[in-house]
Each structure stands twice: as C-alpha cells, then as structure tokens.
Amino acid sequence: LDLLCRPIVYRHFDLSAPQLDSLALWIKNTNIRWGIDEEHREKIGVTAFKENSWKEGLKRMLLGYALPSLDHRSFKGTFPLDTIEGENTQALGGLAEFLNRLFQTVKVLESNHTLSEWTTVLLKVIDQFFIAEEETAGELQVLRTLCRELTEVQLLSGLNEPIGLSVLRAHLDPKLQKDESTRNFLSKGITFCRLVPMRSIPFSVIALIGMNNK
C-alpha cells in the first residue's frame, strides 16, 4: 500500500488520492495482514493458509462489489465485504490491476537473470508501474538509461552467468545515489547542488554559498 500511495504509481493506475483513502479503509476492514496467498506463505516456511492474505482480501472486496448484501453470510466459503459502495468503487479495478502486476513481478524478481535479461525485466517494471509525466520524465529516463547500460556491461565484461536481485541492487544503488544530484538541472525554481555538474549550464544567476567556511 505504501508503494501504491506514491503519485508516480497510483496515477499510472488511474487512481486519485481520495480513492486511496477508500482503498485503505477497505483493506483494513477485510483484515488483510500479510502474504500474497497460502502458496506464498508456505514458500517462506509457515503454515499455508489463505485467510488475511492480499488475494483473499481482494476477493472479498470484489465479491462485496459484485453481489448484493448477504447480511454477513458467506458465498462459496468467502465472506464478501458488504461495505463496498459509492463512486470510489471504480478504484477496485485499479487496485486489482496493481496487485496482479505486483505479484507477477515478485516472481520474476525472485529468479536469477543475466544482465541483458535484467535490462528487459526492469524496463518492463518501469512501464508497468510508473507514469511518465512532466515532473517524473527526468527520473524515469535516468532509470531507463541505467537499465540499458546493464546489457553493455554484459557485452564488455563477458559476464553471461545469471545473477540475483541482491547483486543487481548492489550495482545499481550507488549509481542511483550518484545520479540523484545531476537530475532536473533546468527545472522550475531554485536548484541546489555541487559545482561540478553545473559548470556548463548557463543559468541567469549563480550564487555560491559557504565560501567563507573554514
């Protein structure tokens, strides 16, 4: 839910901030706690049960929307969430699509891939979860560039063995932190940064701060 609440994500699924409030309430009312489903729980070493999982909670929400109130009676073993109503019910479609993509992505990220395969995987993740708007275009371009560089690294290094996500993150995280200070040079407002990345950009006013520091 924390991931979905980021504007760059929820707008991709045609959701709004008020709709997120309704989704959070429905998630609370269905008592979703943790885990994708019983198979996911068994995989991480606990008893396989579906209750209070994301898939079971989503099923209760969708049944509550599709069926008339059953007065707290079950439908084929599932209790619909009878409180699903109002104009924000269309947000259920966005939530269902988000969760479906997220669960599929989790399976892909758990597998090892070559660097060129990781390029394809990560570019797909960007397209499936993030919306490209004026405010986010620069950041998404940085991500896409780093993803495409993985294929070049494989060609130059000759590393054709599959690697896991932890190794990939160890490679990408420092690059993302390094690139953070070099984005959005020409954005509106005032830009604060070090001198090195800004030396060739013709701003109207350049102010140096802290020159008298010892």
mmCIF file of C-alpha atoms in Angstrom:
data_model
loop_
_atom_site.group_PDB
_atom_site.id
_atom_site.type_symbol
_atom_site.label_atom_id
_atom_site.label_comp_id
_atom_site.label_asym_id
_atom_site.label_seq_id
_atom_site.Cartn_x
_atom_site.Cartn_y
_atom_site.Cartn_z
ATOM 1 C CA LEU A 1 0.000 0.000 0.000
ATOM 2 C CA ASP A 2 2.934 2.308 0.699
ATOM 3 C CA LEU A 3 4.172 1.684 -2.834
ATOM 4 C CA LEU A 4 0.738 2.320 -4.346
ATOM 5 C CA CYS A 5 0.362 5.603 -2.432
ATOM 6 C CA ARG A 6 3.212 7.215 -4.375
ATOM 7 C CA PRO A 7 1.777 9.611 -7.016
ATOM 8 C CA ILE A 8 4.039 8.277 -9.773
ATOM 9 C CA VAL A 9 2.453 4.851 -9.171
ATOM 10 C CA TYR A 10 -1.213 5.436 -8.333
ATOM 11 C CA ARG A 11 -1.743 7.833 -11.233
ATOM 12 C CA HIS A 12 -0.493 5.111 -13.563
ATOM 13 C CA PHE A 13 -3.495 3.038 -12.448
ATOM 14 C CA ASP A 14 -5.963 5.941 -12.856
ATOM 15 C CA LEU A 15 -6.325 6.351 -9.101
ATOM 16 C CA SER A 16 -6.654 9.554 -7.073
ATOM 17 C CA ALA A 17 -5.719 10.472 -3.501
ATOM 18 C CA PRO A 18 -9.351 10.299 -2.230
ATOM 19 C CA GLN A 19 -9.706 6.847 -3.763
ATOM 20 C CA LEU A 20 -6.600 5.721 -1.896
ATOM 21 C CA ASP A 21 -8.313 6.658 1.355
ATOM 22 C CA SER A 22 -11.256 4.408 0.439
ATOM 23 C CA LEU A 23 -8.934 1.563 -0.537
ATOM 24 C CA ALA A 24 -7.046 1.866 2.765
ATOM 25 C CA LEU A 25 -10.334 1.625 4.678
ATOM 26 C CA TRP A 26 -11.478 -1.430 2.712
ATOM 27 C CA ILE A 27 -8.108 -3.106 3.203
ATOM 28 C CA LYS A 28 -8.435 -2.508 6.945
ATOM 29 C CA ASN A 29 -11.996 -3.821 7.013
ATOM 30 C CA THR A 30 -11.047 -7.032 5.195
ATOM 31 C CA ASN A 31 -8.304 -7.603 7.792
ATOM 32 C CA ILE A 32 -5.536 -8.001 5.242
ATOM 33 C CA ARG A 33 -2.345 -8.567 7.198
ATOM 34 C CA TRP A 34 0.485 -10.031 5.149
ATOM 35 C CA GLY A 35 1.353 -12.529 2.413
ATOM 36 C CA ILE A 36 0.156 -12.903 -1.148
ATOM 37 C CA ASP A 37 -1.708 -16.190 -0.623
ATOM 38 C CA GLU A 38 -1.309 -19.580 1.027
ATOM 39 C CA GLU A 39 1.321 -20.683 -1.510
ATOM 40 C CA HIS A 40 3.451 -17.637 -0.757
ATOM 41 C CA ARG A 41 3.243 -18.257 2.988
ATOM 42 C CA GLU A 42 4.232 -21.893 2.599
ATOM 43 C CA LYS A 43 7.177 -20.836 0.444
ATOM 44 C CA ILE A 44 8.623 -18.716 3.242
ATOM 45 C CA GLY A 45 8.274 -21.533 5.760
ATOM 46 C CA VAL A 46 4.983 -21.017 7.585
ATOM 47 C CA THR A 47 1.659 -22.837 7.565
ATOM 48 C CA ALA A 48 -0.199 -22.481 4.259
ATOM 49 C CA PHE A 49 -3.416 -20.567 4.981
ATOM 50 C CA LYS A 50 -5.220 -18.017 2.825
ATOM 51 C CA GLU A 51 -7.030 -16.009 5.493
ATOM 52 C CA ASN A 52 -5.921 -12.365 5.904
ATOM 53 C CA SER A 53 -3.765 -12.551 2.758
ATOM 54 C CA TRP A 54 -3.848 -9.998 -0.052
ATOM 55 C CA LYS A 55 -5.503 -12.271 -2.584
ATOM 56 C CA GLU A 56 -8.192 -13.367 -0.145
ATOM 57 C CA GLY A 57 -8.873 -9.774 0.904
ATOM 58 C CA LEU A 58 -9.141 -8.615 -2.711
ATOM 59 C CA LYS A 59 -11.540 -11.480 -3.407
ATOM 60 C CA ARG A 60 -13.760 -10.329 -0.520
ATOM 61 C CA MET A 61 -13.772 -6.764 -1.866
ATOM 62 C CA LEU A 62 -14.655 -7.805 -5.399
ATOM 63 C CA LEU A 63 -17.462 -10.074 -4.150
ATOM 64 C CA GLY A 64 -18.785 -7.252 -1.988
ATOM 65 C CA TYR A 65 -18.959 -5.017 -5.041
ATOM 66 C CA ALA A 66 -20.460 -7.630 -7.376
ATOM 67 C CA LEU A 67 -23.058 -9.167 -5.044
ATOM 68 C CA PRO A 68 -25.960 -7.663 -3.110
ATOM 69 C CA SER A 69 -25.559 -7.573 0.644
ATOM 70 C CA LEU A 70 -25.599 -11.106 2.048
ATOM 71 C CA ASP A 71 -26.036 -9.877 5.633
ATOM 72 C CA HIS A 72 -22.698 -11.354 6.777
ATOM 73 C CA ARG A 73 -23.323 -14.680 5.045
ATOM 74 C CA SER A 74 -20.607 -16.376 3.022
ATOM 75 C CA PHE A 75 -20.583 -17.069 -0.712
ATOM 76 C CA LYS A 76 -18.880 -20.384 -1.503
ATOM 77 C CA GLY A 77 -16.780 -20.090 1.632
ATOM 78 C CA THR A 78 -15.876 -16.413 1.247
ATOM 79 C CA PHE A 79 -17.436 -13.533 3.182
ATOM 80 C CA PRO A 80 -17.974 -10.514 0.880
ATOM 81 C CA LEU A 81 -17.123 -7.070 2.209
ATOM 82 C CA ASP A 82 -20.622 -5.592 2.235
ATOM 83 C CA THR A 83 -19.452 -2.017 2.752
ATOM 84 C CA ILE A 84 -18.093 -1.644 -0.816
ATOM 85 C CA GLU A 85 -20.194 1.156 -2.248
ATOM 86 C CA GLY A 86 -20.061 4.712 -3.550
ATOM 87 C CA GLU A 87 -18.410 6.374 -6.508
ATOM 88 C CA ASN A 88 -14.959 5.258 -5.410
ATOM 89 C CA THR A 89 -15.783 1.611 -6.124
ATOM 90 C CA GLN A 90 -14.179 2.066 -9.547
ATOM 91 C CA ALA A 91 -10.881 2.221 -7.672
ATOM 92 C CA LEU A 92 -11.179 -1.526 -7.090
ATOM 93 C CA GLY A 93 -10.231 -2.098 -10.704
ATOM 94 C CA GLY A 94 -7.048 -0.079 -10.262
ATOM 95 C CA LEU A 95 -6.177 -1.928 -7.055
ATOM 96 C CA ALA A 96 -6.793 -5.325 -8.643
ATOM 97 C CA GLU A 97 -4.584 -4.475 -11.634
ATOM 98 C CA PHE A 98 -1.833 -3.114 -9.401
ATOM 99 C CA LEU A 99 -1.804 -6.206 -7.175
ATOM 100 C CA ASN A 100 -1.878 -8.575 -10.147
ATOM 101 C CA ARG A 101 1.160 -6.885 -11.706
ATOM 102 C CA LEU A 102 2.937 -6.674 -8.368
ATOM 103 C CA PHE A 103 2.541 -10.375 -7.587
ATOM 104 C CA GLN A 104 3.716 -11.361 -11.072
ATOM 105 C CA THR A 105 6.709 -9.053 -10.738
ATOM 106 C CA VAL A 106 7.671 -10.555 -7.381
ATOM 107 C CA LYS A 107 8.009 -13.989 -9.012
ATOM 108 C CA VAL A 108 10.195 -12.581 -11.780
ATOM 109 C CA LEU A 109 12.447 -10.691 -9.357
ATOM 110 C CA GLU A 110 12.968 -13.822 -7.252
ATOM 111 C CA SER A 111 14.652 -15.555 -10.197
ATOM 112 C CA ASN A 112 18.226 -15.079 -11.403
ATOM 113 C CA HIS A 113 18.796 -13.453 -14.808
ATOM 114 C CA THR A 114 21.696 -12.402 -16.991
ATOM 115 C CA LEU A 115 22.430 -8.678 -17.166
ATOM 116 C CA SER A 116 20.762 -8.340 -20.564
ATOM 117 C CA GLU A 117 17.714 -10.197 -19.245
ATOM 118 C CA TRP A 118 17.620 -7.852 -16.256
ATOM 119 C CA THR A 119 17.507 -4.945 -18.706
ATOM 120 C CA THR A 120 14.301 -6.354 -20.204
ATOM 121 C CA VAL A 121 12.806 -7.145 -16.786
ATOM 122 C CA LEU A 122 13.475 -3.713 -15.281
ATOM 123 C CA LEU A 123 12.302 -1.762 -18.323
ATOM 124 C CA LYS A 124 9.052 -3.712 -18.150
ATOM 125 C CA VAL A 125 8.698 -2.890 -14.434
ATOM 126 C CA ILE A 126 9.114 0.818 -15.210
ATOM 127 C CA ASP A 127 6.466 0.695 -17.934
ATOM 128 C CA GLN A 128 4.026 -1.331 -15.826
ATOM 129 C CA PHE A 129 4.157 0.720 -12.627
ATOM 130 C CA PHE A 130 5.298 4.297 -13.246
ATOM 131 C CA ILE A 131 3.519 7.070 -15.109
ATOM 132 C CA ALA A 132 5.589 9.351 -17.321
ATOM 133 C CA GLU A 133 4.642 12.958 -16.578
ATOM 134 C CA GLU A 134 6.489 16.252 -16.801
ATOM 135 C CA GLU A 135 7.628 16.005 -13.183
ATOM 136 C CA THR A 136 8.843 12.400 -13.484
ATOM 137 C CA ALA A 137 10.196 12.212 -17.039
ATOM 138 C CA GLY A 138 13.769 13.011 -15.983
ATOM 139 C CA GLU A 139 13.892 10.398 -13.222
ATOM 140 C CA LEU A 140 12.389 7.708 -15.439
ATOM 141 C CA GLN A 141 14.906 8.484 -18.167
ATOM 142 C CA VAL A 142 17.738 8.028 -15.657
ATOM 143 C CA LEU A 143 16.298 4.644 -14.673
ATOM 144 C CA ARG A 144 15.920 3.512 -18.277
ATOM 145 C CA THR A 145 19.467 4.571 -19.093
ATOM 146 C CA LEU A 146 20.874 2.602 -16.152
ATOM 147 C CA CYS A 147 18.829 -0.437 -17.179
ATOM 148 C CA ARG A 148 20.112 -0.338 -20.748
ATOM 149 C CA GLU A 149 23.680 0.003 -19.506
ATOM 150 C CA LEU A 150 23.391 -3.467 -17.960
ATOM 151 C CA THR A 151 23.397 -5.008 -21.433
ATOM 152 C CA GLU A 152 26.526 -3.042 -22.317
ATOM 153 C CA VAL A 153 28.213 -4.209 -19.112
ATOM 154 C CA GLN A 154 27.493 -7.829 -20.052
ATOM 155 C CA LEU A 155 28.986 -7.374 -23.506
ATOM 156 C CA LEU A 156 32.113 -5.632 -22.202
ATOM 157 C CA SER A 157 32.717 -7.900 -19.211
ATOM 158 C CA GLY A 158 31.745 -11.224 -20.755
ATOM 159 C CA LEU A 159 29.666 -11.999 -17.656
ATOM 160 C CA ASN A 160 26.966 -14.250 -19.056
ATOM 161 C CA GLU A 161 26.014 -16.020 -15.824
ATOM 162 C CA PRO A 162 22.640 -15.246 -14.213
ATOM 163 C CA ILE A 163 22.747 -13.114 -11.068
ATOM 164 C CA GLY A 164 20.209 -12.441 -8.325
ATOM 165 C CA LEU A 165 18.405 -9.263 -7.382
ATOM 166 C CA SER A 166 20.661 -8.577 -4.369
ATOM 167 C CA VAL A 167 23.756 -8.475 -6.589
ATOM 168 C CA LEU A 168 21.978 -6.267 -9.101
ATOM 169 C CA ARG A 169 20.917 -3.806 -6.400
ATOM 170 C CA ALA A 170 24.470 -3.640 -5.054
ATOM 171 C CA HIS A 171 25.484 -2.488 -8.537
ATOM 172 C CA LEU A 172 22.612 -0.063 -9.161
ATOM 173 C CA ASP A 173 22.125 1.621 -5.766
ATOM 174 C CA PRO A 174 25.422 3.596 -5.788
ATOM 175 C CA LYS A 175 24.741 4.710 -9.356
ATOM 176 C CA LEU A 176 21.272 5.948 -8.441
ATOM 177 C CA GLN A 177 22.649 7.887 -5.476
ATOM 178 C CA LYS A 178 25.350 9.413 -7.654
ATOM 179 C CA ASP A 179 22.909 10.448 -10.369
ATOM 180 C CA GLU A 180 20.432 11.985 -7.914
ATOM 181 C CA SER A 181 22.353 15.262 -7.728
ATOM 182 C CA THR A 182 22.577 15.608 -11.503
ATOM 183 C CA ARG A 183 18.864 15.491 -12.393
ATOM 184 C CA ASN A 184 16.455 18.220 -13.331
ATOM 185 C CA PHE A 185 19.020 20.996 -13.860
ATOM 186 C CA LEU A 186 16.560 23.157 -15.774
ATOM 187 C CA SER A 187 13.518 22.521 -13.568
ATOM 188 C CA LYS A 188 11.485 25.404 -12.235
ATOM 189 C CA GLY A 189 12.532 27.200 -9.070
ATOM 190 C CA ILE A 190 15.957 27.116 -7.449
ATOM 191 C CA THR A 191 18.446 24.268 -7.855
ATOM 192 C CA PHE A 192 20.943 23.487 -5.079
ATOM 193 C CA CYS A 193 23.920 21.297 -5.966
ATOM 194 C CA ARG A 194 27.673 20.987 -6.105
ATOM 195 C CA LEU A 195 29.643 22.965 -8.660
ATOM 196 C CA VAL A 196 30.887 20.035 -10.712
ATOM 197 C CA PRO A 197 27.660 19.004 -12.511
ATOM 198 C CA MET A 198 26.525 22.603 -13.029
ATOM 199 C CA ARG A 199 29.620 24.222 -14.502
ATOM 200 C CA SER A 200 28.494 24.109 -18.137
ATOM 201 C CA ILE A 201 24.873 25.233 -17.732
ATOM 202 C CA PRO A 202 24.078 28.928 -18.432
ATOM 203 C CA PHE A 203 21.821 29.945 -15.566
ATOM 204 C CA SER A 204 20.674 33.563 -15.232
ATOM 205 C CA VAL A 205 22.010 33.750 -11.668
ATOM 206 C CA ILE A 206 24.620 31.571 -9.968
ATOM 207 C CA ALA A 207 25.183 32.049 -6.226
ATOM 208 C CA LEU A 208 27.964 30.435 -4.192
ATOM 209 C CA ILE A 209 27.166 29.619 -0.573
ATOM 210 C CA GLY A 210 29.632 28.881 2.211
ATOM 211 C CA MET A 211 32.745 30.379 0.620
ATOM 212 C CA ASN A 212 33.881 31.776 3.987
ATOM 213 C CA ASN A 213 33.644 28.423 5.767
ATOM 214 C CA LYS A 214 36.920 27.228 7.316
#
